[in-house]
Amino acid sequence: MPFEVTATRKRPQTFEELAGQSFVSATLISSLEQGRIAHAYLFSGPRGCGKTSTARILAKALNCEQGPTAHPCGKCDSCISITNGSSLDVIEIDGASNTSVDNIRQIKDEVLFPPNIGRYKIYIIDEVHMLSMSAFNALLKTIEEPPPYIAFIFATTEPHKVPATIKSRCQQFNFRLISVDIIFELLKQVALETGIEAEEEALLWIAREAAGSIRDAYTLFDQIASFSGTKITAQNIRETLGLVGLDSLNALFRAIIKGNSKEAFVILDEILMQGVSPEQLLTDAVNYCRSVLLIMNDIKKEDLIIAPRAAFEPIVIESLSKSQVEYSIALLLDAYRHLKESIEPRHEVELAIAKLCHLSSYISPHELFDMLHNIQRTFKTNEMHALSLNENKSSELLINKTTNNESSDRQILLSELRKKIIGKLRNQNLFLASALDKSAEWQSKHNGLIIPVSNRVEMDILLRFEALIMETAAQVLGKPCAIEVRYLSGQESSENSENCNLRPQLQPKTKSNEPRSQTSVPHDCETIQGEIDQKKVANERPPKKSNPSLQENMEIIGEKEVSPDSLEHTFETQQTGRSDNDEKIASTNQIQFSDNLEQNKPKESEAHVIDVVCKVFKGAVIGTKLSYEPSNPEKSSFAFNLSRNTSYSSELSNQSEEFTDIQDEEI
Ligand SMILES: [Zn+2]
């Protein structure tokens, strides 16, 4: 017996066998049972989902010797001839190759003759949308008032190309994509029938790959069966079709999350050397990220995710945020779109992977917006208001209320605070929580916390999420809390001067108005301050950071302590800094306070907001403007621009409308 392809062999012969189209079959069965037979039907839907099969079943139902019936016997001459395609009364026409008006005229002439044997003369026109306009027009009259023995069944994958005049004369049925579950079950059945042992994972892969088309699934199954013999395994499919295994993708993304581009490139090379095409790699990587995103969204439906959750590297799911995964998908899809025009597809993949290695420092515009909103909110609180307006009414933090001889109490309080903050953050950002966990003993400073770290990785993470730490600390304390991340005393010199360089501790130069605060400023603040040579700072390039786009934008922004008695001097320091850095700033055009701000000494609150915004955006701010009216806070507003010359900030500029809105929003 000659080999018959599965798609043909498994073609459904009754409405009941029609997979995944229960609405269509139920409606047709019901209308046949009630004898309501239309002159024209239009079946639309994606390829390989059963349109032509349904048309043939309908033809059999109409012409079966025991019919018209909803359950054609499949045994009578009429049924057999329709199944074989030899029936004289069922005429199948390919719309794609019979597009002209002449072809339709021929049909018009033929319909005048009654059927040869059967009850009905049935025209099945596939890909009907390919007919020319004049052909459609020629058809119009015929399908409106055909002889009673005529039925038209049109099938199309593109119903929108069928003129409305035709559609309105047809009973329309929309066929759906078949779900992975159903295809999977059908494949299992085929494997059983053909005596092929198939792994579930392999069949699930085929089902997913078929993308809702049962015909595609059968064709793929045949292809795989032909090289697999009697046993189909996922491993076999991967090797033969050059697919990327989940293990390789896990390894690749582990390297990406670590930001280890060297390791990522090595893995990438290994994958490509196995014969995987760049296209396939990108496709599989997108599917991988998509599955991770679905898992993050707590979607458990198995047919949507490429593998069970346990098969995914836990660190990928735990350490990335949803927006980072979304960004990865966008980036990979973008690389895929560029493949065709690229001089070398491999370069596109490498570029995408290189960009992904900065994934951990990606912040979405939405997150930035949230950060900003939090600043606004913090600023709005009474405490902050008091801080800005009334130096004498300094609201000290709980931890600062203790005096020197209560240092052990303070440590207990600090360790409590540390525990609470880390505990809170653990739910939101595991990476950050573990970085905080690794930090050395926290210290209190005049108006907040000092978090000492021992290496650059931790420094980077903490700096990046500084706003989040501040927010969490404020939640725990019930008061605003400044955060300062610095290297451990021993590390400062060994780890090079980058920390000081990057975030010089610009302390107020003049004496504080408030004697009490002098005693509460921890001694190490002063030590660091002494160590910094401001001129040196001004002349040095900013250090390398994990995110190069940010780094290019990095400008020296003094991290000023936000405390009531430093506010006034903060701006003075900025101005001094500006004159020191004048040349540099002019050339890089990165921080420009408006003239207005320079001429008129800003209000303390203004300097404070500029300070906070600069901190959050770490140098990406190219201009800020604030108008704050202490007498009427409701009328205050502030605005700022972000640099547009890097990919990082072009993301931001997409959201510029949103940011502009803030201008109008009242603080
Ligand atoms: Zn029959």
PDB file of C-alpha atoms and ligand atoms in Angstrom, residues 64-66 72-76 79, ligand 1:
ATOM      1  CA  CYS A  64     -25.703  11.352   0.452  1.00  0.00           C
ATOM      2  CA  GLU A  65     -28.180   8.761  -0.762  1.00  0.00           C
ATOM      3  CA  GLN A  66     -29.714   8.834   2.709  1.00  0.00           C
ATOM      4  CA  PRO A  72     -23.618  11.343   5.793  1.00  0.00           C
ATOM      5  CA  CYS A  73     -23.175   7.575   5.636  1.00  0.00           C
ATOM      6  CA  GLY A  74     -19.783   7.642   3.917  1.00  0.00           C
ATOM      7  CA  LYS A  75     -20.605   4.297   2.269  1.00  0.00           C
ATOM      8  CA  CYS A  76     -22.957   5.132  -0.580  1.00  0.00           C
ATOM      9  CA  CYS A  79     -20.271   9.743  -0.452  1.00  0.00           C
TER      10      CYS A  79
HETATM   11 ZN    ZN B   1     -23.817   8.445   1.789  1.00  0.00          ZN
END
